[in-house]
Amino acid sequence: MIQNLEYDEEGIGEGTFKSRYFRDDMGEDEFTVYLKDKSFLGYAEECVQHFNALPESVINDICQKIIEYVQQDYEDFPLPAFGKPTEILNYCGFGSLEIGYPKHGIAYVIQGEGDWGDSFEVIIKNGQPVYAGTEYLYEDWS
């Protein structure tokens, strides 16, 4: 599942995988995945598998979190009325997944950029989006 995995001198891993649903701003499905060290490989594979198996209801929840974040933090970027939450994906793209810590269950950060001019993250913890925005700390996930 994770391809082209390489570790730097500090032990941090970087590889790629194909996203089943989310795309970058060019419509490409290749994501970069980042993991803390070699001991995280099995956990990272579980997280990627989870990410690629997200049910439609969770994808809608992720999109709703992004909409709320944009409405709250970017009043000068008015969003249209959406028929469904996934329409926000026309205004943003994603390209990487940063793997969390096993103590948080299945946890990862989807990283993207929006047409409103900033990069942002969506934290997924135990199968649910718990945060969308620009400032987060892994230690604060609980």
C-alpha positions as a printed NumPy array, in Angstrom:
array([[  0.   ,   0.   ,   0.   ],
       [  2.703,   2.561,   0.947],
       [  5.172,   2.838,  -1.927],
       [  8.584,   4.485,  -2.336],
       [  9.158,   4.621,   1.426],
       [ 12.435,   6.25 ,   2.462],
       [ 13.757,   7.376,   5.832],
       [ 15.888,  10.428,   6.466],
       [ 18.864,  10.598,   8.837],
       [ 16.507,  11.397,  11.73 ],
       [ 14.437,   8.274,  11.011],
       [ 11.364,  10.075,   9.689],
       [  9.701,   8.16 ,   6.857],
       [  8.166,   9.503,   3.679],
       [  6.364,   7.456,   1.056],
       [  3.434,   7.611,  -1.32 ],
       [  0.066,   5.942,  -1.801],
       [ -3.006,   6.347,  -3.983],
       [ -6.015,   8.046,  -2.404],
       [ -9.339,   6.421,  -3.155],
       [-11.402,   9.608,  -2.787],
       [ -9.478,  12.816,  -2.052],
       [ -7.473,  14.604,  -4.764],
       [ -4.965,  17.413,  -5.049],
       [ -5.722,  20.682,  -6.842],
       [ -4.786,  19.085, -10.186],
       [ -7.12 ,  16.108,  -9.672],
       [ -4.274,  13.669,  -8.933],
       [ -4.732,  10.86 ,  -6.417],
       [ -1.13 ,  10.391,  -5.274],
       [ -0.585,  11.329,  -1.643],
       [  2.607,  11.642,   0.345],
       [  2.545,   9.906,   3.713],
       [  4.782,  10.888,   6.626],
       [  5.545,   8.628,   9.574],
       [  7.53 ,   9.216,  12.734],
       [  9.991,   6.309,  12.362],
       [ 10.358,   2.736,  11.111],
       [  8.405,   1.345,  14.058],
       [  5.304,   3.168,  12.742],
       [  5.148,   1.299,   9.415],
       [  2.454,  -1.23 ,  10.386],
       [  0.43 ,   1.491,  12.082],
       [  0.87 ,   3.781,   9.055],
       [ -0.447,   1.046,   6.762],
       [ -3.526,   0.707,   9.005],
       [ -4.092,   4.473,   8.883],
       [ -3.777,   4.598,   5.076],
       [ -6.161,   1.663,   4.76 ],
       [ -8.623,   3.416,   7.096],
       [ -8.307,   6.665,   5.123],
       [ -9.053,   4.874,   1.861],
       [-12.086,   3.129,   3.389],
       [-13.78 ,   6.198,   4.89 ],
       [-17.547,   5.859,   4.528],
       [-19.502,   8.566,   2.737],
       [-20.94 ,   9.801,   6.048],
       [-17.445,  10.497,   7.434],
       [-16.338,  12.151,   4.19 ],
       [-19.39 ,  14.422,   4.523],
       [-18.421,  15.152,   8.154],
       [-14.861,  16.028,   7.064],
       [-16.206,  18.369,   4.407],
       [-18.62 ,  19.972,   6.879],
       [-15.705,  20.642,   9.277],
       [-13.8  ,  22.317,   6.434],
       [-16.822,  24.466,   5.563],
       [-17.203,  25.55 ,   9.194],
       [-13.492,  26.37 ,   9.427],
       [-13.598,  28.505,   6.249],
       [-16.792,  30.29 ,   7.321],
       [-15.313,  31.067,  10.726],
       [-11.78 ,  32.065,   9.73 ],
       [-12.214,  33.482,   6.204],
       [-15.178,  35.826,   6.158],
       [-13.62 ,  37.549,   3.129],
       [-13.914,  34.283,   1.18 ],
       [-17.671,  33.775,   0.896],
       [-18.683,  30.245,   0.097],
       [-21.766,  29.55 ,  -1.977],
       [-24.675,  27.609,  -0.549],
       [-23.737,  23.987,  -1.117],
       [-26.231,  21.291,  -2.023],
       [-23.994,  18.78 ,  -0.266],
       [-20.895,  19.212,   1.917],
       [-18.543,  17.498,  -0.554],
       [-18.916,  20.483,  -2.906],
       [-16.282,  22.243,  -0.738],
       [-13.778,  19.932,  -2.434],
       [-14.11 ,  22.142,  -5.524],
       [-12.301,  24.818,  -3.486],
       [ -9.474,  22.781,  -1.989],
       [ -7.039,  19.996,  -2.688],
       [ -5.108,  17.515,  -0.588],
       [ -1.753,  15.901,  -1.002],
       [ -0.437,  14.392,   2.186],
       [ -1.264,  12.341,   5.215],
       [  0.717,  12.651,   8.424],
       [  0.424,   9.639,  10.666],
       [ -0.464,  10.277,  14.311],
       [  0.504,   8.255,  17.358],
       [ -0.853,   4.776,  18.123],
       [ -1.945,   5.939,  21.598],
       [ -4.682,   7.929,  19.813],
       [ -6.094,   4.878,  18.034],
       [ -6.269,   5.244,  14.275],
       [ -5.208,   8.878,  13.951],
       [ -3.847,  10.943,  11.088],
       [ -3.855,  14.421,   9.628],
       [ -5.062,  15.105,   6.094],
       [ -3.142,  18.116,   4.806],
       [ -4.442,  20.366,   2.064],
       [ -4.638,  23.842,   0.59 ],
       [ -7.681,  25.965,  -0.071],
       [ -8.595,  28.581,  -2.632],
       [ -8.934,  30.963,   0.334],
       [ -5.13 ,  31.132,   0.386],
       [ -3.929,  28.914,   3.24 ],
       [ -2.903,  25.382,   3.877],
       [ -4.941,  23.538,   6.48 ],
       [ -5.274,  20.202,   8.21 ],
       [ -8.1  ,  17.888,   9.131],
       [ -7.418,  15.631,  12.102],
       [ -9.036,  12.214,  12.043],
       [ -9.09 ,  10.384,  15.356],
       [-10.821,   7.05 ,  15.907],
       [-12.572,   7.329,  12.553],
       [-14.017,  10.815,  13.023],
       [-12.889,  14.309,  12.064],
       [-12.127,  16.196,  15.26 ],
       [-10.531,  19.347,  13.87 ],
       [-10.167,  21.38 ,  10.69 ],
       [ -7.944,  24.44 ,  10.633],
       [ -4.401,  25.694,  10.556],
       [ -3.128,  25.272,  14.098],
       [ -2.952,  21.955,  15.884],
       [ -0.668,  19.988,  18.156],
       [ -0.593,  16.187,  18.21 ],
       [ -0.424,  16.293,  21.995],
       [ -3.764,  18.1  ,  22.082],
       [ -5.719,  15.412,  20.221],
       [ -7.2  ,  13.768,  23.303]])
